[in-house]
PDB file of C-alpha atoms in Angstrom:
ATOM      1  CA  UNK A  12       7.604  25.906   6.520  1.00 64.00           C
ATOM      2  CA  UNK A  13       6.580  25.326  10.133  1.00 73.00           C
ATOM      3  CA  UNK A  14       6.347  21.740  11.366  1.00 78.00           C
ATOM      4  CA  UNK A  15       3.179  20.331  12.940  1.00 82.00           C
ATOM      5  CA  UNK A  16       4.887  20.515  16.346  1.00 77.00           C
ATOM      6  CA  UNK A  17       5.799  24.186  15.844  1.00 74.00           C
ATOM      7  CA  UNK A  18       2.220  25.049  14.871  1.00 83.00           C
ATOM      8  CA  UNK A  19       0.887  23.167  17.901  1.00 80.00           C
ATOM      9  CA  UNK A  20       3.117  25.138  20.282  1.00 72.00           C
ATOM     10  CA  UNK A  21       1.459  28.370  19.137  1.00 78.00           C
ATOM     11  CA  UNK A  22      -2.105  27.047  19.294  1.00 84.00           C
ATOM     12  CA  UNK A  23      -4.532  26.849  22.188  1.00 85.00           C
ATOM     13  CA  UNK A  24      -5.793  23.269  22.248  1.00 84.00           C
ATOM     14  CA  UNK A  25      -8.617  21.540  24.115  1.00 89.00           C
ATOM     15  CA  UNK A  26      -8.126  18.203  25.888  1.00 86.00           C
ATOM     16  CA  UNK A  27      -9.638  16.369  22.894  1.00 89.00           C
ATOM     17  CA  UNK A  28      -7.355  18.281  20.537  1.00 89.00           C
ATOM     18  CA  UNK A  29      -4.353  17.203  22.606  1.00 85.00           C
ATOM     19  CA  UNK A  30      -5.504  13.577  22.556  1.00 89.00           C
ATOM     20  CA  UNK A  31      -5.688  13.600  18.752  1.00 91.00           C
ATOM     21  CA  UNK A  32      -2.413  15.486  18.328  1.00 88.00           C
ATOM     22  CA  UNK A  33      -0.622  13.159  20.751  1.00 84.00           C
ATOM     23  CA  UNK A  34      -1.791  10.124  18.759  1.00 87.00           C
ATOM     24  CA  UNK A  35      -0.704  11.680  15.458  1.00 88.00           C
ATOM     25  CA  UNK A  36       2.749  12.666  16.711  1.00 83.00           C
ATOM     26  CA  UNK A  37       3.381   9.286  18.344  1.00 79.00           C
ATOM     27  CA  UNK A  38       2.302   7.374  15.208  1.00 80.00           C
ATOM     28  CA  UNK A  39       3.597   9.666  12.476  1.00 80.00           C
ATOM     29  CA  UNK A  40       4.397   7.092   9.813  1.00 74.00           C
ATOM     30  CA  UNK A  41       0.917   5.582   9.979  1.00 76.00           C
ATOM     31  CA  UNK A  42      -1.148   8.605  11.031  1.00 82.00           C
ATOM     32  CA  UNK A  43      -0.187  10.703   8.020  1.00 80.00           C
ATOM     33  CA  UNK A  44      -2.135   8.256   5.808  1.00 78.00           C
ATOM     34  CA  UNK A  45      -5.225   7.772   8.003  1.00 84.00           C
ATOM     35  CA  UNK A  46      -8.524   9.512   7.314  1.00 86.00           C
ATOM     36  CA  UNK A  47     -10.177  11.729   9.913  1.00 89.00           C
ATOM     37  CA  UNK A  48     -12.767   8.973  10.495  1.00 89.00           C
ATOM     38  CA  UNK A  49     -10.052   6.341  11.053  1.00 86.00           C
ATOM     39  CA  UNK A  50      -8.261   8.507  13.604  1.00 91.00           C
ATOM     40  CA  UNK A  51     -11.533   9.353  15.352  1.00 90.00           C
ATOM     41  CA  UNK A  52     -12.551   5.687  15.518  1.00 88.00           C
ATOM     42  CA  UNK A  53      -9.252   4.668  17.116  1.00 87.00           C
ATOM     43  CA  UNK A  54      -9.448   7.401  19.746  1.00 90.00           C
ATOM     44  CA  UNK A  55     -13.161   7.320  20.508  1.00 89.00           C
ATOM     45  CA  UNK A  56     -13.705  10.945  19.468  1.00 91.00           C
ATOM     46  CA  UNK A  57     -15.796  12.484  16.698  1.00 92.00           C
ATOM     47  CA  UNK A  58     -14.406  13.041  13.193  1.00 92.00           C
ATOM     48  CA  UNK A  59     -15.269  16.720  13.594  1.00 93.00           C
ATOM     49  CA  UNK A  60     -12.777  16.880  16.489  1.00 93.00           C
ATOM     50  CA  UNK A  61      -9.998  15.680  14.177  1.00 93.00           C
ATOM     51  CA  UNK A  62     -11.021  18.103  11.428  1.00 94.00           C
ATOM     52  CA  UNK A  63     -11.284  20.973  13.907  1.00 93.00           C
ATOM     53  CA  UNK A  64      -7.716  20.303  15.095  1.00 93.00           C
ATOM     54  CA  UNK A  65      -6.374  20.593  11.536  1.00 91.00           C
ATOM     55  CA  UNK A  66      -8.074  23.997  11.198  1.00 92.00           C
ATOM     56  CA  UNK A  67      -6.726  25.167  14.554  1.00 93.00           C
ATOM     57  CA  UNK A  68      -3.249  24.309  13.293  1.00 91.00           C
ATOM     58  CA  UNK A  69      -3.773  26.675  10.373  1.00 91.00           C
ATOM     59  CA  UNK A  70      -4.895  24.374   7.557  1.00 91.00           C
ATOM     60  CA  UNK A  71      -7.961  24.961   5.389  1.00 90.00           C
ATOM     61  CA  UNK A  72      -9.199  21.409   5.934  1.00 90.00           C
ATOM     62  CA  UNK A  73      -8.056  17.943   7.018  1.00 90.00           C
ATOM     63  CA  UNK A  74      -6.967  16.967   3.478  1.00 87.00           C
ATOM     64  CA  UNK A  75      -4.574  19.923   3.306  1.00 87.00           C
ATOM     65  CA  UNK A  76      -3.247  19.035   6.763  1.00 89.00           C
ATOM     66  CA  UNK A  77      -2.687  15.394   5.757  1.00 86.00           C
ATOM     67  CA  UNK A  78      -0.789  16.312   2.573  1.00 83.00           C
ATOM     68  CA  UNK A  79       1.448  18.719   4.476  1.00 85.00           C
ATOM     69  CA  UNK A  80       2.055  16.053   7.135  1.00 84.00           C
ATOM     70  CA  UNK A  81       2.968  13.480   4.458  1.00 81.00           C
ATOM     71  CA  UNK A  82       5.465  15.892   2.882  1.00 79.00           C
ATOM     72  CA  UNK A  83       6.960  16.622   6.284  1.00 79.00           C
ATOM     73  CA  UNK A  84       7.451  12.924   7.008  1.00 74.00           C
ATOM     74  CA  UNK A  85       8.977  12.235   3.591  1.00 71.00           C
ATOM     75  CA  UNK A  86      11.494  15.074   4.053  1.00 69.00           C
ATOM     76  CA  UNK A  87      12.251  14.279   7.690  1.00 62.00           C
ATOM     77  CA  UNK A  88      12.589  10.509   7.419  1.00 56.00           C
ATOM     78  CA  UNK A  89      13.121   9.261   3.841  1.00 50.00           C
ATOM     79  CA  UNK A  90      14.390   6.040   5.353  1.00 46.00           C
ATOM     80  CA  UNK A  91      16.567   5.787   8.423  1.00 41.00           C
ATOM     81  CA  UNK A  92      17.390   2.087   7.979  1.00 42.00           C
ATOM     82  CA  UNK A  93      20.631   1.408   6.065  1.00 43.00           C
ATOM     83  CA  UNK A  94      19.972  -0.391   2.809  1.00 48.00           C
ATOM     84  CA  UNK A  95      21.526  -3.834   2.536  1.00 51.00           C
ATOM     85  CA  UNK A  96      22.742  -4.922  -0.883  1.00 53.00           C
ATOM     86  CA  UNK A  97      21.645  -8.505  -1.786  1.00 53.00           C
ATOM     87  CA  UNK A  98      25.167  -9.934  -1.949  1.00 50.00           C
ATOM     88  CA  UNK A  99      25.904  -8.485   1.494  1.00 54.00           C
ATOM     89  CA  UNK A 100      22.862 -10.197   3.018  1.00 55.00           C
ATOM     90  CA  UNK A 101      24.223 -13.613   2.069  1.00 59.00           C
ATOM     91  CA  UNK A 102      26.683 -13.248   4.953  1.00 60.00           C
ATOM     92  CA  UNK A 103      23.769 -13.451   7.397  1.00 61.00           C
ATOM     93  CA  UNK A 104      23.284 -17.170   6.844  1.00 64.00           C
ATOM     94  CA  UNK A 105      26.540 -18.479   5.413  1.00 66.00           C
ATOM     95  CA  UNK A 106      27.408 -20.213   8.715  1.00 69.00           C
ATOM     96  CA  UNK A 107      23.980 -21.795   9.265  1.00 74.00           C
ATOM     97  CA  UNK A 108      23.357 -25.462   8.562  1.00 85.00           C
ATOM     98  CA  UNK A 109      20.665 -26.277   5.997  1.00 84.00           C
ATOM     99  CA  UNK A 110      18.225 -27.247   8.754  1.00 87.00           C
ATOM    100  CA  UNK A 111      18.944 -24.045  10.669  1.00 82.00           C
ATOM    101  CA  UNK A 112      18.400 -21.978   7.524  1.00 80.00           C
ATOM    102  CA  UNK A 113      15.059 -23.678   6.798  1.00 84.00           C
ATOM    103  CA  UNK A 114      13.909 -22.956  10.354  1.00 85.00           C
ATOM    104  CA  UNK A 115      15.127 -19.332  10.198  1.00 82.00           C
ATOM    105  CA  UNK A 116      13.255 -18.654   6.937  1.00 83.00           C
ATOM    106  CA  UNK A 117      10.027 -20.164   8.275  1.00 87.00           C
ATOM    107  CA  UNK A 118      10.236 -18.268  11.570  1.00 87.00           C
ATOM    108  CA  UNK A 119      10.918 -15.029   9.704  1.00 82.00           C
ATOM    109  CA  UNK A 120       7.934 -15.589   7.418  1.00 85.00           C
ATOM    110  CA  UNK A 121       5.576 -16.186  10.344  1.00 89.00           C
ATOM    111  CA  UNK A 122       6.950 -13.123  12.141  1.00 86.00           C
ATOM    112  CA  UNK A 123       6.234 -10.919   9.095  1.00 85.00           C
ATOM    113  CA  UNK A 124       2.655 -12.177   8.872  1.00 88.00           C
ATOM    114  CA  UNK A 125       2.023 -11.683  12.601  1.00 85.00           C
ATOM    115  CA  UNK A 126       3.456  -8.168  12.427  1.00 82.00           C
ATOM    116  CA  UNK A 127       1.213  -7.159   9.523  1.00 84.00           C
ATOM    117  CA  UNK A 128      -1.902  -8.719  11.037  1.00 84.00           C
ATOM    118  CA  UNK A 129      -1.423  -6.662  14.189  1.00 67.00           C
ATOM    119  CA  UNK A 130      -0.322  -3.415  12.506  1.00 59.00           C
ATOM    120  CA  UNK A 131      -2.683  -2.998   9.565  1.00 59.00           C
ATOM    121  CA  UNK A 132      -6.172  -1.609  10.054  1.00 71.00           C
ATOM    122  CA  UNK A 133      -9.024  -3.644   8.564  1.00 84.00           C
ATOM    123  CA  UNK A 134     -10.522  -0.352   7.416  1.00 85.00           C
ATOM    124  CA  UNK A 135      -7.614   0.158   5.005  1.00 88.00           C
ATOM    125  CA  UNK A 136      -8.391  -3.116   3.230  1.00 93.00           C
ATOM    126  CA  UNK A 137     -12.149  -2.538   3.223  1.00 93.00           C
ATOM    127  CA  UNK A 138     -11.854   0.976   1.798  1.00 92.00           C
ATOM    128  CA  UNK A 139      -9.295  -0.193  -0.789  1.00 94.00           C
ATOM    129  CA  UNK A 140     -11.718  -2.895  -1.927  1.00 95.00           C
ATOM    130  CA  UNK A 141     -14.489  -0.284  -2.239  1.00 95.00           C
ATOM    131  CA  UNK A 142     -12.275   1.905  -4.419  1.00 96.00           C
ATOM    132  CA  UNK A 143     -11.294  -1.026  -6.650  1.00 96.00           C
ATOM    133  CA  UNK A 144     -14.896  -2.231  -6.965  1.00 94.00           C
ATOM    134  CA  UNK A 145     -16.200   1.190  -8.034  1.00 94.00           C
ATOM    135  CA  UNK A 146     -13.362   2.121 -10.402  1.00 95.00           C
ATOM    136  CA  UNK A 147     -13.925   2.230 -14.146  1.00 96.00           C
ATOM    137  CA  UNK A 148     -10.578   0.524 -14.753  1.00 97.00           C
ATOM    138  CA  UNK A 149      -7.914  -0.977 -12.494  1.00 97.00           C
ATOM    139  CA  UNK A 150      -4.276  -0.484 -13.477  1.00 97.00           C
ATOM    140  CA  UNK A 151      -1.847  -2.759 -11.612  1.00 97.00           C
ATOM    141  CA  UNK A 152       1.768  -1.631 -11.837  1.00 97.00           C
ATOM    142  CA  UNK A 153       4.852  -3.638 -10.859  1.00 95.00           C
ATOM    143  CA  UNK A 154       8.370  -4.168 -12.197  1.00 93.00           C
ATOM    144  CA  UNK A 155      11.023  -6.880 -12.013  1.00 89.00           C
ATOM    145  CA  UNK A 156       9.958  -9.297  -9.230  1.00 88.00           C
ATOM    146  CA  UNK A 157       6.905  -7.169  -8.520  1.00 93.00           C
ATOM    147  CA  UNK A 158       5.705  -7.663 -12.095  1.00 94.00           C
ATOM    148  CA  UNK A 159       5.064 -11.332 -11.338  1.00 93.00           C
ATOM    149  CA  UNK A 160       2.868 -10.371  -8.406  1.00 94.00           C
ATOM    150  CA  UNK A 161       1.143  -7.668 -10.454  1.00 95.00           C
ATOM    151  CA  UNK A 162       0.441 -10.236 -13.184  1.00 95.00           C
ATOM    152  CA  UNK A 163      -1.030 -12.733 -10.681  1.00 95.00           C
ATOM    153  CA  UNK A 164      -3.065  -9.990  -9.019  1.00 95.00           C
ATOM    154  CA  UNK A 165      -4.358  -8.995 -12.449  1.00 95.00           C
ATOM    155  CA  UNK A 166      -5.538 -12.531 -13.239  1.00 92.00           C
ATOM    156  CA  UNK A 167      -7.287 -12.792  -9.860  1.00 91.00           C
ATOM    157  CA  UNK A 168      -9.108  -9.479 -10.218  1.00 93.00           C
ATOM    158  CA  UNK A 169      -9.940 -10.154 -13.888  1.00 90.00           C
ATOM    159  CA  UNK A 170     -11.927 -13.177 -12.768  1.00 86.00           C
ATOM    160  CA  UNK A 171     -14.289 -10.962 -10.790  1.00 86.00           C
ATOM    161  CA  UNK A 172     -14.433  -7.646 -12.649  1.00 89.00           C
ATOM    162  CA  UNK A 173     -13.706  -6.214 -16.116  1.00 90.00           C
ATOM    163  CA  UNK A 174     -11.240  -3.495 -17.027  1.00 93.00           C
ATOM    164  CA  UNK A 175      -8.128  -4.797 -15.259  1.00 95.00           C
ATOM    165  CA  UNK A 176      -4.820  -3.870 -16.903  1.00 96.00           C
ATOM    166  CA  UNK A 177      -1.365  -5.006 -15.776  1.00 96.00           C
ATOM    167  CA  UNK A 178       1.602  -2.770 -16.565  1.00 95.00           C
ATOM    168  CA  UNK A 179       5.153  -3.960 -16.051  1.00 91.00           C
ATOM    169  CA  UNK A 180       8.393  -5.195 -17.536  1.00 87.00           C
ATOM    170  CA  UNK A 181       9.328  -4.100 -21.060  1.00 84.00           C
ATOM    171  CA  UNK A 182       6.015  -2.362 -21.705  1.00 88.00           C
ATOM    172  CA  UNK A 183       6.008   1.264 -22.935  1.00 90.00           C
ATOM    173  CA  UNK A 184       5.000   2.961 -19.693  1.00 91.00           C
ATOM    174  CA  UNK A 185       3.748   6.264 -21.068  1.00 93.00           C
ATOM    175  CA  UNK A 186       1.783   4.594 -23.870  1.00 91.00           C
ATOM    176  CA  UNK A 187       0.105   2.176 -21.460  1.00 93.00           C
ATOM    177  CA  UNK A 188      -0.882   4.833 -18.919  1.00 95.00           C
ATOM    178  CA  UNK A 189      -1.707   7.799 -21.140  1.00 95.00           C
ATOM    179  CA  UNK A 190      -5.472   7.188 -20.887  1.00 94.00           C
ATOM    180  CA  UNK A 191      -5.594   7.225 -17.072  1.00 96.00           C
ATOM    181  CA  UNK A 192      -8.367   9.396 -15.663  1.00 95.00           C
ATOM    182  CA  UNK A 193     -10.055  10.257 -12.367  1.00 96.00           C
ATOM    183  CA  UNK A 194     -12.479   7.309 -12.589  1.00 97.00           C
ATOM    184  CA  UNK A 195      -9.642   4.767 -12.601  1.00 97.00           C
ATOM    185  CA  UNK A 196      -7.560   3.364  -9.763  1.00 97.00           C
ATOM    186  CA  UNK A 197      -3.901   2.352  -9.822  1.00 97.00           C
ATOM    187  CA  UNK A 198      -2.540  -0.400  -7.578  1.00 98.00           C
ATOM    188  CA  UNK A 199       1.195   0.318  -7.394  1.00 97.00           C
ATOM    189  CA  UNK A 200       3.487  -2.433  -6.071  1.00 96.00           C
ATOM    190  CA  UNK A 201       7.079  -1.572  -5.159  1.00 95.00           C
ATOM    191  CA  UNK A 202       9.488  -2.468  -2.376  1.00 91.00           C
ATOM    192  CA  UNK A 203      13.030  -1.497  -1.427  1.00 84.00           C
ATOM    193  CA  UNK A 204      14.951  -0.770  -3.579  1.00 79.00           C
ATOM    194  CA  UNK A 205      12.069   1.165  -5.142  1.00 88.00           C
ATOM    195  CA  UNK A 206      11.544   1.011  -8.897  1.00 89.00           C
ATOM    196  CA  UNK A 207      11.897   4.354 -10.699  1.00 91.00           C
ATOM    197  CA  UNK A 208       9.293   3.122 -13.223  1.00 92.00           C
ATOM    198  CA  UNK A 209       6.771   2.503 -10.431  1.00 94.00           C
ATOM    199  CA  UNK A 210       7.436   5.968  -9.013  1.00 93.00           C
ATOM    200  CA  UNK A 211       6.906   7.549 -12.438  1.00 93.00           C
ATOM    201  CA  UNK A 212       3.705   5.538 -12.993  1.00 95.00           C
ATOM    202  CA  UNK A 213       2.323   6.904  -9.711  1.00 95.00           C
ATOM    203  CA  UNK A 214       3.232  10.428 -10.826  1.00 94.00           C
ATOM    204  CA  UNK A 215       1.223   9.900 -14.027  1.00 95.00           C
ATOM    205  CA  UNK A 216      -1.710   8.646 -11.960  1.00 96.00           C
ATOM    206  CA  UNK A 217      -1.618  11.727  -9.738  1.00 94.00           C
ATOM    207  CA  UNK A 218      -1.477  14.006 -12.782  1.00 94.00           C
ATOM    208  CA  UNK A 219      -4.597  12.274 -14.117  1.00 95.00           C
ATOM    209  CA  UNK A 220      -6.472  12.590 -10.803  1.00 95.00           C
ATOM    210  CA  UNK A 221      -6.441   8.786 -10.538  1.00 96.00           C
ATOM    211  CA  UNK A 222      -6.597   7.277  -7.041  1.00 95.00           C
ATOM    212  CA  UNK A 223      -3.545   5.259  -6.014  1.00 96.00           C
ATOM    213  CA  UNK A 224      -3.432   2.264  -3.687  1.00 96.00           C
ATOM    214  CA  UNK A 225       0.219   1.772  -2.758  1.00 94.00           C
ATOM    215  CA  UNK A 226       1.352  -1.692  -1.691  1.00 95.00           C
ATOM    216  CA  UNK A 227       4.851  -1.216  -0.340  1.00 92.00           C
ATOM    217  CA  UNK A 228       7.048  -1.688   2.733  1.00 88.00           C
ATOM    218  CA  UNK A 229       6.905   1.757   4.368  1.00 81.00           C
ATOM    219  CA  UNK A 230       4.578   4.714   4.814  1.00 78.00           C
ATOM    220  CA  UNK A 231       7.474   6.892   3.653  1.00 74.00           C
ATOM    221  CA  UNK A 232       8.126   4.908   0.442  1.00 84.00           C
ATOM    222  CA  UNK A 233       8.126   7.087  -2.712  1.00 86.00           C
ATOM    223  CA  UNK A 234       4.955   5.508  -4.146  1.00 90.00           C
ATOM    224  CA  UNK A 235       3.121   6.104  -0.840  1.00 86.00           C
ATOM    225  CA  UNK A 236       3.357   9.888  -1.063  1.00 80.00           C
ATOM    226  CA  UNK A 237      -0.085  11.262  -1.888  1.00 82.00           C
ATOM    227  CA  UNK A 238      -1.619   7.776  -2.228  1.00 89.00           C
ATOM    228  CA  UNK A 239      -5.288   7.353  -1.350  1.00 90.00           C
ATOM    229  CA  UNK A 240      -4.499   4.174   0.593  1.00 91.00           C
ATOM    230  CA  UNK A 241      -1.217   2.642   1.713  1.00 89.00           C
ATOM    231  CA  UNK A 242      -0.921  -1.035   2.596  1.00 91.00           C
ATOM    232  CA  UNK A 243       2.385  -1.744   4.306  1.00 88.00           C
ATOM    233  CA  UNK A 244       3.851  -5.230   3.902  1.00 89.00           C
ATOM    234  CA  UNK A 245       6.707  -6.585   6.021  1.00 87.00           C
ATOM    235  CA  UNK A 246       9.493  -7.845   3.741  1.00 87.00           C
ATOM    236  CA  UNK A 247      12.318  -8.645   6.185  1.00 81.00           C
ATOM    237  CA  UNK A 248      14.141 -11.832   5.278  1.00 77.00           C
ATOM    238  CA  UNK A 249      17.182 -13.788   6.406  1.00 74.00           C
ATOM    239  CA  UNK A 250      18.025 -14.511   2.787  1.00 72.00           C
ATOM    240  CA  UNK A 251      19.244 -12.089   0.073  1.00 71.00           C
ATOM    241  CA  UNK A 252      15.793 -11.353  -1.375  1.00 77.00           C
ATOM    242  CA  UNK A 253      12.728  -9.693   0.120  1.00 82.00           C
ATOM    243  CA  UNK A 254      10.092 -11.876   1.769  1.00 86.00           C
ATOM    244  CA  UNK A 255       6.760 -11.500  -0.026  1.00 89.00           C
ATOM    245  CA  UNK A 256       4.563 -13.940   1.912  1.00 90.00           C
ATOM    246  CA  UNK A 257       2.832 -11.180   3.862  1.00 90.00           C
ATOM    247  CA  UNK A 258       2.235  -9.222   0.661  1.00 92.00           C
ATOM    248  CA  UNK A 259       0.567 -12.262  -0.927  1.00 94.00           C
ATOM    249  CA  UNK A 260      -1.698 -12.565   2.133  1.00 93.00           C
ATOM    250  CA  UNK A 261      -2.711  -8.918   1.743  1.00 94.00           C
ATOM    251  CA  UNK A 262      -3.229  -9.316  -2.006  1.00 94.00           C
ATOM    252  CA  UNK A 263      -5.543 -12.278  -1.413  1.00 95.00           C
ATOM    253  CA  UNK A 264      -7.419 -10.318   1.276  1.00 94.00           C
ATOM    254  CA  UNK A 265      -8.185  -7.496  -1.147  1.00 95.00           C
ATOM    255  CA  UNK A 266      -9.250  -9.945  -3.856  1.00 94.00           C
ATOM    256  CA  UNK A 267     -11.683 -11.655  -1.480  1.00 93.00           C
ATOM    257  CA  UNK A 268     -13.178  -8.310  -0.408  1.00 94.00           C
ATOM    258  CA  UNK A 269     -13.608  -7.145  -4.014  1.00 93.00           C
ATOM    259  CA  UNK A 270     -15.212 -10.481  -4.916  1.00 89.00           C
ATOM    260  CA  UNK A 271     -17.703 -10.115  -2.071  1.00 90.00           C
ATOM    261  CA  UNK A 272     -18.827  -6.743  -3.454  1.00 87.00           C
ATOM    262  CA  UNK A 273     -19.560  -8.031  -6.966  1.00 74.00           C
ATOM    263  CA  UNK A 274     -21.263 -11.362  -6.253  1.00 72.00           C
ATOM    264  CA  UNK A 275     -23.704 -11.423  -9.180  1.00 70.00           C
ATOM    265  CA  UNK A 276     -21.113 -10.213 -11.665  1.00 71.00           C
ATOM    266  CA  UNK A 277     -18.597 -12.705 -10.251  1.00 72.00           C
ATOM    267  CA  UNK A 278     -20.839 -15.728 -10.706  1.00 73.00           C
ATOM    268  CA  UNK A 279     -21.762 -14.950 -14.290  1.00 73.00           C
ATOM    269  CA  UNK A 280     -18.228 -14.022 -15.212  1.00 75.00           C
ATOM    270  CA  UNK A 281     -16.675 -17.091 -13.575  1.00 76.00           C
ATOM    271  CA  UNK A 282     -19.221 -19.454 -15.133  1.00 79.00           C
ATOM    272  CA  UNK A 283     -18.514 -18.027 -18.595  1.00 80.00           C
ATOM    273  CA  UNK A 284     -14.766 -18.260 -18.032  1.00 78.00           C
ATOM    274  CA  UNK A 285     -15.047 -21.841 -16.791  1.00 81.00           C
ATOM    275  CA  UNK A 286     -16.789 -22.855 -20.023  1.00 80.00           C
ATOM    276  CA  UNK A 287     -13.950 -21.473 -22.145  1.00 82.00           C
ATOM    277  CA  UNK A 288     -11.240 -22.815 -19.834  1.00 81.00           C
ATOM    278  CA  UNK A 289     -12.693 -26.334 -20.066  1.00 82.00           C
ATOM    279  CA  UNK A 290     -12.803 -26.077 -23.849  1.00 85.00           C
ATOM    280  CA  UNK A 291      -9.196 -24.860 -24.148  1.00 83.00           C
ATOM    281  CA  UNK A 292      -7.581 -26.513 -21.131  1.00 79.00           C
ATOM    282  CA  UNK A 293      -5.757 -23.253 -20.386  1.00 73.00           C
ATOM    283  CA  UNK A 294      -6.016 -23.451 -16.611  1.00 65.00           C
TER     284      UNK A 294
END
């Protein structure tokens, strides 16, 4: 199959076409998950210009172009960064004093947050919140460490909307996801080294026509392929485990946006919950 670059070489392009194509090729990892409107907004051109380019390159529409581009990126660059095994990462800080290690961890955490604040588009969060708010049910999937985050995310979203289900450790995956349909949304959480269960859960969601919001560490991560929205979280750490502070920030951002969209439902639901929580003390 011809690459995007090969197709472009054979196509007569206008100056606007070249502007869009140049942006896409220089920002491949991110651009292959942006909508035509998002690309147009960043470049100051019309969405029709972006769509027209995809047709000039030989695709039926922009959606077909985007899927082909995602496949191309996944095949070309599955992940060029060597994977460090946890016990090997310990060597990075074995010669640091305790005070130096504390400082290194804090500086790393702040760097991850700053990186994600500057890299992620607000539109991705806003559109993800819209999808979650309108979905019939919300399935949150995470395994091992990610199950803890999925569980917390589930509690937060359950406070502001019904139909939130958390799927994770030691649960029968197929049984829990067999009723997925096109009106649902799946929030899939997985970071290097990617969980095979999370990947399979996303496959089930795609088969059901269910929209997927992938929260991961790379646009080329397995759960990102074909996802409706991808939220990339920086997880670099000086210690042996991934850093999840930036992910928690992004999780809280989505929760706040969803809450804003369901104000009346939120108030009634939270007041009812508060009554029962006071009676049981199960805070």
